[in-house]
C-alpha cells in the first residue's frame, strides 16, 4: 500500500525487452536505502518488485500486460519516473490509500497557469475511471496523490502547486502524454457494497 507522496524522481537507465515483457533498470537513491529482494516500489504509480539492486540502481521485471495497460510501456532510457516505497504502518498517511494497481491510462489535455502560481492540468480519462471521480475527491496520477478540482463527462482537472511540479514528472508532462490513473479505493468498495442493494431493488 502506498500514499501517493512521491519520494524521489528516478531515471530509467535501460529498458531491456524479453519474451515476457521487459526488465527496467532505474537509477535512484532514496528508495534504495532499505532495498531488498522482493520489495515493492511504485514506478509512476505502478507497483513493481525489486529483482536486483546495487548502490545506484534497481531492476524490476514488467510483464506484457503491465507494459500495455500503463505508461511504463512508453519508457525509454533517460526518462524520469516517480518513485515511492510502501507506507509503513507507523508512518503518516500524507496522501490517500493507493494500491499501486493502475486502473487505466489518461492523456494530458491542457496546462493552464493560474494567477496564484499553481497550474490547472486537465486530463482526458475513460468513462470507467471517471465514474469514480468526484469534485474534491482523490485520484492518483502517475503515482501522485491529487485532489480533483473539476470534472466533466470526458475529463478531470487538478491544481498543481509549484512544489509538486518541481519534484514529480507532472512538471514536465505535456499535451498528449499518457499518464497512469488509479481511482480512490474507497469509491470501489462503496460501489461493491451497494451492488447487492441495487440488485434487490430492481423489479
PDB file of C-alpha atoms in Angstrom:
ATOM      1  CA  UNK A   1       0.000   0.000   0.000  1.00  0.00           C
ATOM      2  CA  UNK A   2       1.253   3.472  -0.919  1.00  0.00           C
ATOM      3  CA  UNK A   3       0.183   7.049  -0.176  1.00  0.00           C
ATOM      4  CA  UNK A   4       0.793   8.882  -3.453  1.00  0.00           C
ATOM      5  CA  UNK A   5       3.527  11.029  -1.912  1.00  0.00           C
ATOM      6  CA  UNK A   6       6.466  10.725  -4.314  1.00  0.00           C
ATOM      7  CA  UNK A   7       9.785  10.179  -2.538  1.00  0.00           C
ATOM      8  CA  UNK A   8      12.101  10.942  -5.426  1.00  0.00           C
ATOM      9  CA  UNK A   9      12.470  11.273  -9.161  1.00  0.00           C
ATOM     10  CA  UNK A  10      14.336   8.298 -10.563  1.00  0.00           C
ATOM     11  CA  UNK A  11      15.707   7.933 -14.077  1.00  0.00           C
ATOM     12  CA  UNK A  12      15.482   4.953 -16.369  1.00  0.00           C
ATOM     13  CA  UNK A  13      18.924   3.567 -17.095  1.00  0.00           C
ATOM     14  CA  UNK A  14      17.731   0.914 -19.533  1.00  0.00           C
ATOM     15  CA  UNK A  15      14.709  -0.997 -20.811  1.00  0.00           C
ATOM     16  CA  UNK A  16      15.610  -4.498 -21.958  1.00  0.00           C
ATOM     17  CA  UNK A  17      12.781  -6.299 -23.805  1.00  0.00           C
ATOM     18  CA  UNK A  18      12.324 -10.022 -23.305  1.00  0.00           C
ATOM     19  CA  UNK A  19       9.729 -12.636 -24.226  1.00  0.00           C
ATOM     20  CA  UNK A  20       7.722 -11.979 -21.080  1.00  0.00           C
ATOM     21  CA  UNK A  21       7.824  -8.167 -21.192  1.00  0.00           C
ATOM     22  CA  UNK A  22      10.860  -6.087 -20.239  1.00  0.00           C
ATOM     23  CA  UNK A  23      13.387  -5.544 -17.482  1.00  0.00           C
ATOM     24  CA  UNK A  24      13.565  -1.963 -16.250  1.00  0.00           C
ATOM     25  CA  UNK A  25      16.721  -0.652 -14.606  1.00  0.00           C
ATOM     26  CA  UNK A  26      16.068   2.566 -12.689  1.00  0.00           C
ATOM     27  CA  UNK A  27      18.642   4.860 -11.116  1.00  0.00           C
ATOM     28  CA  UNK A  28      17.649   6.070  -7.640  1.00  0.00           C
ATOM     29  CA  UNK A  29      18.973   6.982  -4.209  1.00  0.00           C
ATOM     30  CA  UNK A  30      16.270   7.340  -1.550  1.00  0.00           C
ATOM     31  CA  UNK A  31      14.228   4.226  -2.365  1.00  0.00           C
ATOM     32  CA  UNK A  32      17.416   2.132  -2.233  1.00  0.00           C
ATOM     33  CA  UNK A  33      18.085   2.951   1.424  1.00  0.00           C
ATOM     34  CA  UNK A  34      16.305  -0.200   2.618  1.00  0.00           C
ATOM     35  CA  UNK A  35      16.017  -2.106  -0.669  1.00  0.00           C
ATOM     36  CA  UNK A  36      15.819  -5.875  -0.559  1.00  0.00           C
ATOM     37  CA  UNK A  37      14.949  -8.684  -2.913  1.00  0.00           C
ATOM     38  CA  UNK A  38      11.180  -8.901  -3.396  1.00  0.00           C
ATOM     39  CA  UNK A  39      10.459  -5.441  -2.021  1.00  0.00           C
ATOM     40  CA  UNK A  40       7.817  -3.282  -3.706  1.00  0.00           C
ATOM     41  CA  UNK A  41       8.440   0.120  -5.248  1.00  0.00           C
ATOM     42  CA  UNK A  42       5.844   2.141  -7.151  1.00  0.00           C
ATOM     43  CA  UNK A  43       7.018   3.480 -10.512  1.00  0.00           C
ATOM     44  CA  UNK A  44       4.674   6.163 -11.856  1.00  0.00           C
ATOM     45  CA  UNK A  45       2.069   4.649  -9.570  1.00  0.00           C
ATOM     46  CA  UNK A  46       2.588   1.062 -10.741  1.00  0.00           C
ATOM     47  CA  UNK A  47       3.763  -1.390  -8.077  1.00  0.00           C
ATOM     48  CA  UNK A  48       6.846  -3.336  -9.206  1.00  0.00           C
ATOM     49  CA  UNK A  49       9.034  -5.889  -7.437  1.00  0.00           C
ATOM     50  CA  UNK A  50      12.750  -5.435  -6.862  1.00  0.00           C
ATOM     51  CA  UNK A  51      14.628  -8.321  -8.529  1.00  0.00           C
ATOM     52  CA  UNK A  52      18.148  -6.841  -8.283  1.00  0.00           C
ATOM     53  CA  UNK A  53      19.835  -3.680  -6.987  1.00  0.00           C
ATOM     54  CA  UNK A  54      23.106  -2.008  -6.170  1.00  0.00           C
ATOM     55  CA  UNK A  55      24.042   1.322  -4.630  1.00  0.00           C
ATOM     56  CA  UNK A  56      22.861   3.381  -7.618  1.00  0.00           C
ATOM     57  CA  UNK A  57      20.046   1.490  -9.360  1.00  0.00           C
ATOM     58  CA  UNK A  58      17.477  -1.267  -9.056  1.00  0.00           C
ATOM     59  CA  UNK A  59      15.793  -3.619 -11.511  1.00  0.00           C
ATOM     60  CA  UNK A  60      12.231  -4.821 -11.964  1.00  0.00           C
ATOM     61  CA  UNK A  61      10.514  -7.066 -14.482  1.00  0.00           C
ATOM     62  CA  UNK A  62       7.368  -5.664 -16.100  1.00  0.00           C
ATOM     63  CA  UNK A  63       5.149  -8.232 -17.802  1.00  0.00           C
ATOM     64  CA  UNK A  64       3.478  -7.630 -21.143  1.00  0.00           C
ATOM     65  CA  UNK A  65       0.116  -6.727 -19.585  1.00  0.00           C
ATOM     66  CA  UNK A  66       1.753  -4.112 -17.369  1.00  0.00           C
ATOM     67  CA  UNK A  67       3.555  -2.551 -20.328  1.00  0.00           C
ATOM     68  CA  UNK A  68       0.338  -2.458 -22.364  1.00  0.00           C
ATOM     69  CA  UNK A  69      -2.008  -1.185 -19.635  1.00  0.00           C
ATOM     70  CA  UNK A  70       0.276   1.500 -18.162  1.00  0.00           C
ATOM     71  CA  UNK A  71       2.649   4.138 -19.466  1.00  0.00           C
ATOM     72  CA  UNK A  72       5.607   2.002 -18.404  1.00  0.00           C
ATOM     73  CA  UNK A  73       5.494   0.683 -21.949  1.00  0.00           C
ATOM     74  CA  UNK A  74       6.393   4.186 -23.155  1.00  0.00           C
ATOM     75  CA  UNK A  75       9.560   4.436 -21.066  1.00  0.00           C
ATOM     76  CA  UNK A  76      12.960   4.877 -22.674  1.00  0.00           C
ATOM     77  CA  UNK A  77      16.457   5.310 -21.271  1.00  0.00           C
ATOM     78  CA  UNK A  78      16.793   8.712 -19.596  1.00  0.00           C
ATOM     79  CA  UNK A  79      13.091   9.095 -18.780  1.00  0.00           C
ATOM     80  CA  UNK A  80      12.206  10.455 -15.334  1.00  0.00           C
ATOM     81  CA  UNK A  81       9.857   8.383 -13.164  1.00  0.00           C
ATOM     82  CA  UNK A  82       8.070   8.972  -9.859  1.00  0.00           C
ATOM     83  CA  UNK A  83       9.194   6.555  -7.137  1.00  0.00           C
ATOM     84  CA  UNK A  84       7.622   5.646  -3.805  1.00  0.00           C
ATOM     85  CA  UNK A  85       8.169   2.847  -1.306  1.00  0.00           C
ATOM     86  CA  UNK A  86       5.194   1.265   0.504  1.00  0.00           C
ATOM     87  CA  UNK A  87       3.910   3.145   3.523  1.00  0.00           C
ATOM     88  CA  UNK A  88       4.923   1.879   6.967  1.00  0.00           C
ATOM     89  CA  UNK A  89       2.052   1.148   9.358  1.00  0.00           C
ATOM     90  CA  UNK A  90       3.651   3.556  11.833  1.00  0.00           C
ATOM     91  CA  UNK A  91       4.007   6.325   9.235  1.00  0.00           C
ATOM     92  CA  UNK A  92       1.817   9.282   8.361  1.00  0.00           C
ATOM     93  CA  UNK A  93      -0.730   8.905   5.562  1.00  0.00           C
ATOM     94  CA  UNK A  94       0.159  12.107   3.767  1.00  0.00           C
ATOM     95  CA  UNK A  95      -1.864  11.464   0.617  1.00  0.00           C
ATOM     96  CA  UNK A  96      -4.540   8.764   0.431  1.00  0.00           C
ATOM     97  CA  UNK A  97      -4.625   4.965   0.249  1.00  0.00           C
ATOM     98  CA  UNK A  98      -3.036   3.912  -3.038  1.00  0.00           C
ATOM     99  CA  UNK A  99      -2.673   0.284  -4.104  1.00  0.00           C
ATOM    100  CA  UNK A 100      -0.222   0.728  -6.932  1.00  0.00           C
ATOM    101  CA  UNK A 101      -2.665  -1.006  -9.269  1.00  0.00           C
ATOM    102  CA  UNK A 102      -3.209   1.200 -12.310  1.00  0.00           C
ATOM    103  CA  UNK A 103      -6.855   1.277 -13.434  1.00  0.00           C
ATOM    104  CA  UNK A 104      -6.239   2.862 -16.828  1.00  0.00           C
ATOM    105  CA  UNK A 105      -4.208   5.487 -18.619  1.00  0.00           C
ATOM    106  CA  UNK A 106      -5.357   9.017 -19.347  1.00  0.00           C
ATOM    107  CA  UNK A 107      -4.000  11.741 -21.610  1.00  0.00           C
ATOM    108  CA  UNK A 108      -2.905  15.208 -20.628  1.00  0.00           C
ATOM    109  CA  UNK A 109      -5.166  17.639 -22.470  1.00  0.00           C
ATOM    110  CA  UNK A 110      -4.057  21.094 -21.296  1.00  0.00           C
ATOM    111  CA  UNK A 111      -1.956  23.059 -18.811  1.00  0.00           C
ATOM    112  CA  UNK A 112      -3.280  26.408 -17.626  1.00  0.00           C
ATOM    113  CA  UNK A 113      -1.053  28.545 -15.352  1.00  0.00           C
ATOM    114  CA  UNK A 114      -3.051  30.268 -12.595  1.00  0.00           C
ATOM    115  CA  UNK A 115      -2.511  33.742 -11.015  1.00  0.00           C
ATOM    116  CA  UNK A 116      -1.665  32.114  -7.650  1.00  0.00           C
ATOM    117  CA  UNK A 117       1.324  30.268  -9.106  1.00  0.00           C
ATOM    118  CA  UNK A 118      -0.379  26.905  -9.454  1.00  0.00           C
ATOM    119  CA  UNK A 119      -1.112  25.167 -12.742  1.00  0.00           C
ATOM    120  CA  UNK A 120      -4.506  23.698 -13.601  1.00  0.00           C
ATOM    121  CA  UNK A 121      -3.854  20.477 -15.517  1.00  0.00           C
ATOM    122  CA  UNK A 122      -6.670  18.729 -17.383  1.00  0.00           C
ATOM    123  CA  UNK A 123      -6.594  15.030 -18.228  1.00  0.00           C
ATOM    124  CA  UNK A 124      -8.844  13.087 -20.564  1.00  0.00           C
ATOM    125  CA  UNK A 125      -9.885   9.811 -18.960  1.00  0.00           C
ATOM    126  CA  UNK A 126     -12.050   6.801 -19.897  1.00  0.00           C
ATOM    127  CA  UNK A 127     -15.623   6.568 -18.627  1.00  0.00           C
ATOM    128  CA  UNK A 128     -14.875   3.568 -16.401  1.00  0.00           C
ATOM    129  CA  UNK A 129     -12.410   5.753 -14.483  1.00  0.00           C
ATOM    130  CA  UNK A 130     -14.461   8.949 -14.405  1.00  0.00           C
ATOM    131  CA  UNK A 131     -17.382   7.136 -12.763  1.00  0.00           C
ATOM    132  CA  UNK A 132     -15.285   7.077  -9.579  1.00  0.00           C
ATOM    133  CA  UNK A 133     -14.037  10.668  -9.845  1.00  0.00           C
ATOM    134  CA  UNK A 134     -15.781  13.331  -7.769  1.00  0.00           C
ATOM    135  CA  UNK A 135     -15.134  17.013  -7.161  1.00  0.00           C
ATOM    136  CA  UNK A 136     -12.699  17.424  -4.226  1.00  0.00           C
ATOM    137  CA  UNK A 137     -12.128  13.666  -4.191  1.00  0.00           C
ATOM    138  CA  UNK A 138      -8.768  11.911  -4.511  1.00  0.00           C
ATOM    139  CA  UNK A 139      -7.142  10.416  -7.597  1.00  0.00           C
ATOM    140  CA  UNK A 140      -3.640   9.163  -8.313  1.00  0.00           C
ATOM    141  CA  UNK A 141      -1.912  10.415 -11.465  1.00  0.00           C
ATOM    142  CA  UNK A 142       1.449   8.794 -12.251  1.00  0.00           C
ATOM    143  CA  UNK A 143       1.678   7.819  -8.608  1.00  0.00           C
ATOM    144  CA  UNK A 144       0.923  11.310  -7.279  1.00  0.00           C
ATOM    145  CA  UNK A 145      -1.991  11.738  -4.857  1.00  0.00           C
ATOM    146  CA  UNK A 146      -4.076  14.681  -6.102  1.00  0.00           C
ATOM    147  CA  UNK A 147      -7.366  16.405  -5.355  1.00  0.00           C
ATOM    148  CA  UNK A 148      -9.906  16.750  -8.154  1.00  0.00           C
ATOM    149  CA  UNK A 149     -10.599  20.406  -8.885  1.00  0.00           C
ATOM    150  CA  UNK A 150     -13.024  19.891 -11.749  1.00  0.00           C
ATOM    151  CA  UNK A 151     -14.760  17.050 -13.590  1.00  0.00           C
ATOM    152  CA  UNK A 152     -16.949  16.679 -16.669  1.00  0.00           C
ATOM    153  CA  UNK A 153     -18.112  13.783 -18.846  1.00  0.00           C
ATOM    154  CA  UNK A 154     -14.739  13.213 -20.504  1.00  0.00           C
ATOM    155  CA  UNK A 155     -12.057  14.714 -18.281  1.00  0.00           C
ATOM    156  CA  UNK A 156     -10.966  15.923 -14.868  1.00  0.00           C
ATOM    157  CA  UNK A 157      -8.597  18.660 -13.726  1.00  0.00           C
ATOM    158  CA  UNK A 158      -6.224  19.071 -10.800  1.00  0.00           C
ATOM    159  CA  UNK A 159      -4.443  22.162  -9.472  1.00  0.00           C
ATOM    160  CA  UNK A 160      -0.712  21.537  -9.075  1.00  0.00           C
ATOM    161  CA  UNK A 161       1.347  23.711  -6.747  1.00  0.00           C
ATOM    162  CA  UNK A 162       4.926  24.656  -7.729  1.00  0.00           C
ATOM    163  CA  UNK A 163       6.401  22.083  -5.320  1.00  0.00           C
ATOM    164  CA  UNK A 164       4.530  19.209  -6.979  1.00  0.00           C
ATOM    165  CA  UNK A 165       5.597  20.442 -10.402  1.00  0.00           C
ATOM    166  CA  UNK A 166       9.210  20.553  -9.254  1.00  0.00           C
ATOM    167  CA  UNK A 167       9.534  17.158  -7.561  1.00  0.00           C
ATOM    168  CA  UNK A 168       7.399  14.931  -9.828  1.00  0.00           C
ATOM    169  CA  UNK A 169       7.166  14.125 -13.520  1.00  0.00           C
ATOM    170  CA  UNK A 170       3.966  16.182 -13.740  1.00  0.00           C
ATOM    171  CA  UNK A 171       6.127  19.280 -14.047  1.00  0.00           C
ATOM    172  CA  UNK A 172       7.406  18.170 -17.460  1.00  0.00           C
ATOM    173  CA  UNK A 173       4.377  16.375 -18.861  1.00  0.00           C
ATOM    174  CA  UNK A 174       2.939  17.999 -21.981  1.00  0.00           C
ATOM    175  CA  UNK A 175      -0.266  17.742 -24.003  1.00  0.00           C
ATOM    176  CA  UNK A 176      -0.716  14.269 -25.451  1.00  0.00           C
ATOM    177  CA  UNK A 177       1.400  12.477 -22.837  1.00  0.00           C
ATOM    178  CA  UNK A 178      -0.068   9.327 -21.299  1.00  0.00           C
ATOM    179  CA  UNK A 179      -0.396   9.120 -17.517  1.00  0.00           C
ATOM    180  CA  UNK A 180      -1.280   6.276 -15.182  1.00  0.00           C
ATOM    181  CA  UNK A 181      -4.542   6.642 -13.266  1.00  0.00           C
ATOM    182  CA  UNK A 182      -5.708   4.916 -10.098  1.00  0.00           C
ATOM    183  CA  UNK A 183      -9.052   5.890  -8.623  1.00  0.00           C
ATOM    184  CA  UNK A 184      -9.825   6.142  -4.916  1.00  0.00           C
ATOM    185  CA  UNK A 185     -10.017   2.645  -3.406  1.00  0.00           C
ATOM    186  CA  UNK A 186     -12.864   3.693  -1.105  1.00  0.00           C
ATOM    187  CA  UNK A 187     -15.060   4.505  -4.107  1.00  0.00           C
ATOM    188  CA  UNK A 188     -14.624   0.951  -5.399  1.00  0.00           C
ATOM    189  CA  UNK A 189     -15.603  -0.538  -2.049  1.00  0.00           C
ATOM    190  CA  UNK A 190     -18.689   1.669  -1.827  1.00  0.00           C
ATOM    191  CA  UNK A 191     -19.772   0.526  -5.294  1.00  0.00           C
ATOM    192  CA  UNK A 192     -19.239  -3.137  -4.389  1.00  0.00           C
ATOM    193  CA  UNK A 193     -21.216  -2.780  -1.156  1.00  0.00           C
ATOM    194  CA  UNK A 194     -24.120  -1.059  -2.902  1.00  0.00           C
ATOM    195  CA  UNK A 195     -24.310  -3.562  -5.779  1.00  0.00           C
ATOM    196  CA  UNK A 196     -26.406  -6.187  -3.889  1.00  0.00           C
ATOM    197  CA  UNK A 197     -28.809  -3.483  -2.706  1.00  0.00           C
ATOM    198  CA  UNK A 198     -29.324  -2.281  -6.269  1.00  0.00           C
ATOM    199  CA  UNK A 199     -29.991  -5.803  -7.474  1.00  0.00           C
ATOM    200  CA  UNK A 200     -32.538  -6.416  -4.736  1.00  0.00           C
ATOM    201  CA  UNK A 201     -34.389  -3.187  -5.573  1.00  0.00           C
ATOM    202  CA  UNK A 202     -34.585  -3.991  -9.291  1.00  0.00           C
ATOM    203  CA  UNK A 203     -38.161  -5.115 -10.134  1.00  0.00           C
TER     204      UNK A 203
END
